[in-house]
Amino acid sequence: MQFKFIYPLALLTAFVITITEGDAIFRGKITGVYPVPPTPKITYVSPHVAISPYDSHFRAAADTLQWDWKLIAAIAFTESRFDSTATSEAGACGVMQVMPATLRGMGVPDSLHMDTRTNIMAAAELLDYLDHLYRRIRNFEERTNFILASYNAGAGHIGDAMNLAEKYGRPRYVWNENVDSFLIRKGLPEYYTDSVCKNGSFSDWKQTLSFVKKVKRNWRRFERMQTRYSDSIATLMAKDSTIRIKE
């Protein structure tokens, strides 16, 4: 008799153990006892190539002008090599080499003339004025020549050169081999004493012509840097789904 009850009891015990273990396994999955794969960590990268410590200021200035920020960076690099403490012999100061008289005319106190952000935003205001001054030049590439030349030499001297070009039958809104050649002649009395000239002699034409070319060359260089950077980011994103462009 004892033997009859031992076998069913053994089966019942085995059944209870099986159910208990199964329940433990089930509960283990629910409560996280068993490891869940971690969520991939997203890495955000800037869409902009790093050119200088002041890139965010250049982009802010570019937003006010609706310009390419790398053009403003190119002006700063050509003017000061991104040296925010630079002061020229003529007195131009800061990373954008703005003249103190210009800064004061904008209401910038002397104590902020060397402040990097203030200096860059003041330069942007000047560039905006020049952009408006030459608004009749529809082609931006051409208009940039006049803006850069005026930024360096002053709009008065560039205006005189434009007037001379027109007087001698040359186009007043074309820089290369036209207005630039009359800026060169403004160092000669027969030209700067002409009635169409209002701002006297100008002898620093070599610096101005060089400045225009250097800024545009540096601008193109920064553009190439941006292209290479963008291509490298695109390659990384194609290989790694955790990389994202920061908005």
mmCIF file of N, CA, C and O in Angstrom, residues 58-124:
data_model
loop_
_atom_site.group_PDB
_atom_site.id
_atom_site.type_symbol
_atom_site.label_atom_id
_atom_site.label_comp_id
_atom_site.label_asym_id
_atom_site.label_seq_id
_atom_site.Cartn_x
_atom_site.Cartn_y
_atom_site.Cartn_z
ATOM 1 N N PHE A 58 31.028 84.666 -35.205
ATOM 2 C CA PHE A 58 30.972 84.880 -36.654
ATOM 3 C C PHE A 58 29.616 84.429 -37.216
ATOM 4 O O PHE A 58 29.039 85.098 -38.085
ATOM 5 N N ARG A 59 29.113 83.309 -36.701
ATOM 6 C CA ARG A 59 27.809 82.823 -37.185
ATOM 7 C C ARG A 59 26.682 83.763 -36.762
ATOM 8 O O ARG A 59 25.751 84.011 -37.538
ATOM 9 N N ALA A 60 26.775 84.301 -35.552
ATOM 10 C CA ALA A 60 25.764 85.259 -35.099
ATOM 11 C C ALA A 60 25.783 86.512 -35.963
ATOM 12 O O ALA A 60 24.733 87.055 -36.341
ATOM 13 N N ALA A 61 26.987 86.991 -36.282
ATOM 14 C CA ALA A 61 27.120 88.172 -37.139
ATOM 15 C C ALA A 61 26.596 87.878 -38.545
ATOM 16 O O ALA A 61 25.918 88.718 -39.156
ATOM 17 N N ALA A 62 26.884 86.700 -39.042
ATOM 18 C CA ALA A 62 26.444 86.315 -40.388
ATOM 19 C C ALA A 62 24.922 86.240 -40.468
ATOM 20 O O ALA A 62 24.333 86.562 -41.501
ATOM 21 N N ASP A 63 24.287 85.840 -39.377
ATOM 22 C CA ASP A 63 22.824 85.769 -39.356
ATOM 23 C C ASP A 63 22.205 87.144 -39.554
ATOM 24 O O ASP A 63 21.162 87.282 -40.194
ATOM 25 N N THR A 64 22.831 88.177 -38.993
ATOM 26 C CA THR A 64 22.288 89.531 -39.147
ATOM 27 C C THR A 64 22.446 90.031 -40.580
ATOM 28 O O THR A 64 21.666 90.872 -41.037
ATOM 29 N N LEU A 65 23.450 89.512 -41.276
ATOM 30 C CA LEU A 65 23.730 89.942 -42.648
ATOM 31 C C LEU A 65 23.135 89.022 -43.700
ATOM 32 O O LEU A 65 23.069 89.374 -44.872
ATOM 33 N N GLN A 66 22.760 87.816 -43.249
ATOM 34 C CA GLN A 66 22.376 86.741 -44.179
ATOM 35 C C GLN A 66 23.531 86.426 -45.128
ATOM 36 O O GLN A 66 23.364 86.283 -46.336
ATOM 37 N N TRP A 67 24.713 86.348 -44.528
ATOM 38 C CA TRP A 67 25.944 86.016 -45.248
ATOM 39 C C TRP A 67 26.425 84.631 -44.834
ATOM 40 O O TRP A 67 25.964 84.053 -43.846
ATOM 41 N N ASP A 68 27.396 84.147 -45.578
ATOM 42 C CA ASP A 68 28.130 82.953 -45.183
ATOM 43 C C ASP A 68 29.068 83.349 -44.042
ATOM 44 O O ASP A 68 29.897 84.259 -44.199
ATOM 45 N N TRP A 69 28.943 82.674 -42.895
ATOM 46 C CA TRP A 69 29.773 83.051 -41.735
ATOM 47 C C TRP A 69 31.260 82.887 -42.008
ATOM 48 O O TRP A 69 32.089 83.588 -41.413
ATOM 49 N N LYS A 70 31.608 82.017 -42.946
ATOM 50 C CA LYS A 70 33.025 81.793 -43.241
ATOM 51 C C LYS A 70 33.651 82.989 -43.946
ATOM 52 O O LYS A 70 34.868 83.165 -43.906
ATOM 53 N N LEU A 71 32.845 83.817 -44.596
ATOM 54 C CA LEU A 71 33.365 85.048 -45.194
ATOM 55 C C LEU A 71 33.778 86.031 -44.093
ATOM 56 O O LEU A 71 34.836 86.667 -44.175
ATOM 57 N N ILE A 72 32.975 86.147 -43.053
ATOM 58 C CA ILE A 72 33.333 87.022 -41.932
ATOM 59 C C ILE A 72 34.576 86.481 -41.229
ATOM 60 O O ILE A 72 35.462 87.236 -40.833
ATOM 61 N N ALA A 73 34.637 85.165 -41.085
ATOM 62 C CA ALA A 73 35.834 84.552 -40.493
ATOM 63 C C ALA A 73 37.066 84.844 -41.354
ATOM 64 O O ALA A 73 38.161 85.087 -40.827
ATOM 65 N N ALA A 74 36.886 84.839 -42.662
ATOM 66 C CA ALA A 74 38.009 85.114 -43.572
ATOM 67 C C ALA A 74 38.496 86.555 -43.427
ATOM 68 O O ALA A 74 39.702 86.828 -43.491
ATOM 69 N N ILE A 75 37.566 87.480 -43.214
ATOM 70 C CA ILE A 75 37.957 88.881 -42.985
ATOM 71 C C ILE A 75 38.776 88.982 -41.701
ATOM 72 O O ILE A 75 39.834 89.623 -41.658
ATOM 73 N N ALA A 76 38.288 88.327 -40.637
ATOM 74 C CA ALA A 76 38.988 88.365 -39.348
ATOM 75 C C ALA A 76 40.380 87.749 -39.454
ATOM 76 O O ALA A 76 41.359 88.296 -38.920
ATOM 77 N N PHE A 77 40.477 86.625 -40.145
ATOM 78 C CA PHE A 77 41.774 85.957 -40.279
ATOM 79 C C PHE A 77 42.750 86.840 -41.064
ATOM 80 O O PHE A 77 43.930 86.965 -40.697
ATOM 81 N N THR A 78 42.255 87.457 -42.129
ATOM 82 C CA THR A 78 43.114 88.317 -42.951
ATOM 83 C C THR A 78 43.541 89.565 -42.179
ATOM 84 O O THR A 78 44.684 90.020 -42.295
ATOM 85 N N GLU A 79 42.632 90.083 -41.369
ATOM 86 C CA GLU A 79 42.915 91.302 -40.613
ATOM 87 C C GLU A 79 43.854 91.057 -39.436
ATOM 88 O O GLU A 79 44.780 91.833 -39.203
ATOM 89 N N SER A 80 43.601 89.992 -38.664
ATOM 90 C CA SER A 80 44.318 89.853 -37.388
ATOM 91 C C SER A 80 44.829 88.448 -37.086
ATOM 92 O O SER A 80 45.415 88.231 -36.028
ATOM 93 N N ARG A 81 44.592 87.501 -38.005
ATOM 94 C CA ARG A 81 44.918 86.095 -37.707
ATOM 95 C C ARG A 81 44.192 85.615 -36.447
ATOM 96 O O ARG A 81 44.742 84.856 -35.656
ATOM 97 N N PHE A 82 42.988 86.117 -36.265
ATOM 98 C CA PHE A 82 42.142 85.778 -35.110
ATOM 99 C C PHE A 82 42.743 86.220 -33.774
ATOM 100 O O PHE A 82 42.447 85.643 -32.734
ATOM 101 N N ASP A 83 43.564 87.265 -33.822
ATOM 102 C CA ASP A 83 44.156 87.802 -32.594
ATOM 103 C C ASP A 83 43.250 88.914 -32.063
ATOM 104 O O ASP A 83 43.209 90.016 -32.624
ATOM 105 N N SER A 84 42.545 88.632 -30.985
ATOM 106 C CA SER A 84 41.595 89.601 -30.441
ATOM 107 C C SER A 84 42.284 90.769 -29.738
ATOM 108 O O SER A 84 41.639 91.760 -29.391
ATOM 109 N N THR A 85 43.595 90.660 -29.534
ATOM 110 C CA THR A 85 44.336 91.744 -28.861
ATOM 111 C C THR A 85 45.095 92.628 -29.852
ATOM 112 O O THR A 85 45.806 93.543 -29.445
ATOM 113 N N ALA A 86 44.937 92.355 -31.147
ATOM 114 C CA ALA A 86 45.716 93.069 -32.163
ATOM 115 C C ALA A 86 45.320 94.538 -32.269
ATOM 116 O O ALA A 86 44.142 94.889 -32.182
ATOM 117 N N THR A 87 46.344 95.385 -32.456
ATOM 118 C CA THR A 87 46.140 96.813 -32.714
ATOM 119 C C THR A 87 47.125 97.228 -33.796
ATOM 120 O O THR A 87 48.323 96.967 -33.678
ATOM 121 N N SER A 88 46.614 97.848 -34.837
ATOM 122 C CA SER A 88 47.487 98.255 -35.941
ATOM 123 C C SER A 88 48.146 99.587 -35.659
ATOM 124 O O SER A 88 47.781 100.299 -34.713
ATOM 125 N N GLU A 89 49.114 99.966 -36.499
ATOM 126 C CA GLU A 89 49.787 101.257 -36.350
ATOM 127 C C GLU A 89 48.802 102.410 -36.531
ATOM 128 O O GLU A 89 48.961 103.475 -35.937
ATOM 129 N N ALA A 90 47.780 102.165 -37.354
ATOM 130 C CA ALA A 90 46.780 103.211 -37.593
ATOM 131 C C ALA A 90 45.755 103.293 -36.470
ATOM 132 O O ALA A 90 44.944 104.216 -36.428
ATOM 133 N N GLY A 91 45.776 102.288 -35.571
ATOM 134 C CA GLY A 91 44.850 102.301 -34.443
ATOM 135 C C GLY A 91 43.701 101.327 -34.537
ATOM 136 O O GLY A 91 42.903 101.199 -33.604
ATOM 137 N N ALA A 92 43.572 100.645 -35.687
ATOM 138 C CA ALA A 92 42.505 99.647 -35.827
ATOM 139 C C ALA A 92 42.702 98.567 -34.770
ATOM 140 O O ALA A 92 43.829 98.144 -34.501
ATOM 141 N N CYS A 93 41.594 98.121 -34.177
ATOM 142 C CA CYS A 93 41.735 97.238 -33.025
ATOM 143 C C CYS A 93 40.830 96.017 -33.086
ATOM 144 O O CYS A 93 39.822 95.985 -33.792
ATOM 145 N N GLY A 94 41.252 95.010 -32.329
ATOM 146 C CA GLY A 94 40.446 93.805 -32.164
ATOM 147 C C GLY A 94 40.572 92.817 -33.302
ATOM 148 O O GLY A 94 41.310 93.017 -34.263
ATOM 149 N N VAL A 95 39.836 91.745 -33.170
ATOM 150 C CA VAL A 95 39.929 90.647 -34.138
ATOM 151 C C VAL A 95 39.518 91.076 -35.539
ATOM 152 O O VAL A 95 40.022 90.569 -36.534
ATOM 153 N N MET A 96 38.604 92.075 -35.640
ATOM 154 C CA MET A 96 38.140 92.554 -36.947
ATOM 155 C C MET A 96 38.841 93.830 -37.383
ATOM 156 O O MET A 96 38.556 94.363 -38.451
ATOM 157 N N GLN A 97 39.759 94.353 -36.530
ATOM 158 C CA GLN A 97 40.528 95.559 -36.847
ATOM 159 C C GLN A 97 39.636 96.732 -37.264
ATOM 160 O O GLN A 97 39.788 97.329 -38.336
ATOM 161 N N VAL A 98 38.704 97.055 -36.389
ATOM 162 C CA VAL A 98 37.800 98.186 -36.621
ATOM 163 C C VAL A 98 38.434 99.441 -36.023
ATOM 164 O O VAL A 98 39.020 99.404 -34.939
ATOM 165 N N MET A 99 38.308 100.549 -36.729
ATOM 166 C CA MET A 99 38.881 101.802 -36.234
ATOM 167 C C MET A 99 38.094 102.318 -35.028
ATOM 168 O O MET A 99 36.857 102.243 -34.995
ATOM 169 N N PRO A 100 38.790 102.863 -34.029
ATOM 170 C CA PRO A 100 38.109 103.399 -32.844
ATOM 171 C C PRO A 100 37.032 104.429 -33.177
ATOM 172 O O PRO A 100 35.966 104.454 -32.544
ATOM 173 N N ALA A 101 37.298 105.299 -34.161
ATOM 174 C CA ALA A 101 36.308 106.314 -34.540
ATOM 175 C C ALA A 101 35.029 105.663 -35.053
ATOM 176 O O ALA A 101 33.918 106.146 -34.790
ATOM 177 N N THR A 102 35.185 104.564 -35.795
ATOM 178 C CA THR A 102 34.017 103.839 -36.301
ATOM 179 C C THR A 102 33.228 103.237 -35.151
ATOM 180 O O THR A 102 31.991 103.303 -35.115
ATOM 181 N N LEU A 103 33.940 102.641 -34.203
ATOM 182 C CA LEU A 103 33.287 102.036 -33.045
ATOM 183 C C LEU A 103 32.547 103.089 -32.221
ATOM 184 O O LEU A 103 31.409 102.874 -31.783
ATOM 185 N N ARG A 104 33.190 104.242 -32.018
ATOM 186 C CA ARG A 104 32.536 105.310 -31.249
ATOM 187 C C ARG A 104 31.302 105.813 -31.984
ATOM 188 O O ARG A 104 30.284 106.151 -31.363
ATOM 189 N N GLY A 105 31.402 105.883 -33.310
ATOM 190 C CA GLY A 105 30.253 106.315 -34.111
ATOM 191 C C GLY A 105 29.075 105.368 -33.989
ATOM 192 O O GLY A 105 27.920 105.763 -34.208
ATOM 193 N N MET A 106 29.353 104.126 -33.648
ATOM 194 C CA MET A 106 28.298 103.125 -33.435
ATOM 195 C C MET A 106 27.809 103.101 -31.990
ATOM 196 O O MET A 106 26.956 102.294 -31.639
ATOM 197 N N GLY A 107 28.413 103.958 -31.166
ATOM 198 C CA GLY A 107 28.008 104.003 -29.766
ATOM 199 C C GLY A 107 28.682 102.984 -28.880
ATOM 200 O O GLY A 107 28.241 102.736 -27.750
ATOM 201 N N VAL A 108 29.784 102.393 -29.361
ATOM 202 C CA VAL A 108 30.511 101.395 -28.567
ATOM 203 C C VAL A 108 31.478 102.128 -27.635
ATOM 204 O O VAL A 108 32.355 102.865 -28.101
ATOM 205 N N PRO A 109 31.367 101.944 -26.331
ATOM 206 C CA PRO A 109 32.287 102.617 -25.400
ATOM 207 C C PRO A 109 33.709 102.092 -25.557
ATOM 208 O O PRO A 109 33.919 100.942 -25.976
ATOM 209 N N ASP A 110 34.674 102.928 -25.252
ATOM 210 C CA ASP A 110 36.082 102.568 -25.411
ATOM 211 C C ASP A 110 36.428 101.269 -24.670
ATOM 212 O O ASP A 110 37.271 100.496 -25.125
ATOM 213 N N SER A 111 35.791 101.046 -23.533
ATOM 214 C CA SER A 111 36.095 99.864 -22.720
ATOM 215 C C SER A 111 35.729 98.557 -23.422
ATOM 216 O O SER A 111 36.203 97.493 -23.033
ATOM 217 N N LEU A 112 34.894 98.637 -24.464
ATOM 218 C CA LEU A 112 34.459 97.417 -25.169
ATOM 219 C C LEU A 112 35.060 97.294 -26.571
ATOM 220 O O LEU A 112 34.715 96.379 -27.307
ATOM 221 N N HIS A 113 35.955 98.200 -26.929
ATOM 222 C CA HIS A 113 36.532 98.156 -28.278
ATOM 223 C C HIS A 113 37.254 96.842 -28.551
ATOM 224 O O HIS A 113 37.260 96.345 -29.678
ATOM 225 N N MET A 114 37.887 96.265 -27.522
ATOM 226 C CA MET A 114 38.652 95.030 -27.704
ATOM 227 C C MET A 114 37.850 93.779 -27.330
ATOM 228 O O MET A 114 38.356 92.666 -27.455
ATOM 229 N N ASP A 115 36.617 93.981 -26.876
ATOM 230 C CA ASP A 115 35.778 92.825 -26.567
ATOM 231 C C ASP A 115 35.456 92.091 -27.865
ATOM 232 O O ASP A 115 34.939 92.694 -28.820
ATOM 233 N N THR A 116 35.734 90.809 -27.911
ATOM 234 C CA THR A 116 35.666 90.072 -29.174
ATOM 235 C C THR A 116 34.268 90.081 -29.795
ATOM 236 O O THR A 116 34.106 90.383 -30.975
ATOM 237 N N ARG A 117 33.274 89.741 -28.986
ATOM 238 C CA ARG A 117 31.915 89.710 -29.538
ATOM 239 C C ARG A 117 31.478 91.092 -30.009
ATOM 240 O O ARG A 117 30.920 91.238 -31.111
ATOM 241 N N THR A 118 31.741 92.107 -29.217
ATOM 242 C CA THR A 118 31.371 93.474 -29.575
ATOM 243 C C THR A 118 32.084 93.909 -30.844
ATOM 244 O O THR A 118 31.487 94.526 -31.740
ATOM 245 N N ASN A 119 33.365 93.580 -30.945
ATOM 246 C CA ASN A 119 34.168 93.937 -32.109
ATOM 247 C C ASN A 119 33.613 93.289 -33.381
ATOM 248 O O ASN A 119 33.496 93.936 -34.431
ATOM 249 N N ILE A 120 33.246 92.022 -33.277
ATOM 250 C CA ILE A 120 32.718 91.295 -34.443
ATOM 251 C C ILE A 120 31.350 91.826 -34.852
ATOM 252 O O ILE A 120 31.074 92.023 -36.046
ATOM 253 N N MET A 121 30.479 92.079 -33.879
ATOM 254 C CA MET A 121 29.147 92.586 -34.200
ATOM 255 C C MET A 121 29.211 94.005 -34.763
ATOM 256 O O MET A 121 28.406 94.371 -35.637
ATOM 257 N N ALA A 122 30.166 94.798 -34.296
ATOM 258 C CA ALA A 122 30.351 96.144 -34.861
ATOM 259 C C ALA A 122 30.814 96.048 -36.308
ATOM 260 O O ALA A 122 30.357 96.808 -37.175
ATOM 261 N N ALA A 123 31.717 95.120 -36.574
ATOM 262 C CA ALA A 123 32.180 94.901 -37.947
ATOM 263 C C ALA A 123 31.016 94.469 -38.831
ATOM 264 O O ALA A 123 30.916 94.893 -39.991
ATOM 265 N N ALA A 124 30.137 93.631 -38.285
ATOM 266 C CA ALA A 124 28.965 93.182 -39.048
ATOM 267 C C ALA A 124 28.066 94.368 -39.392
ATOM 268 O O ALA A 124 27.497 94.439 -40.498
#
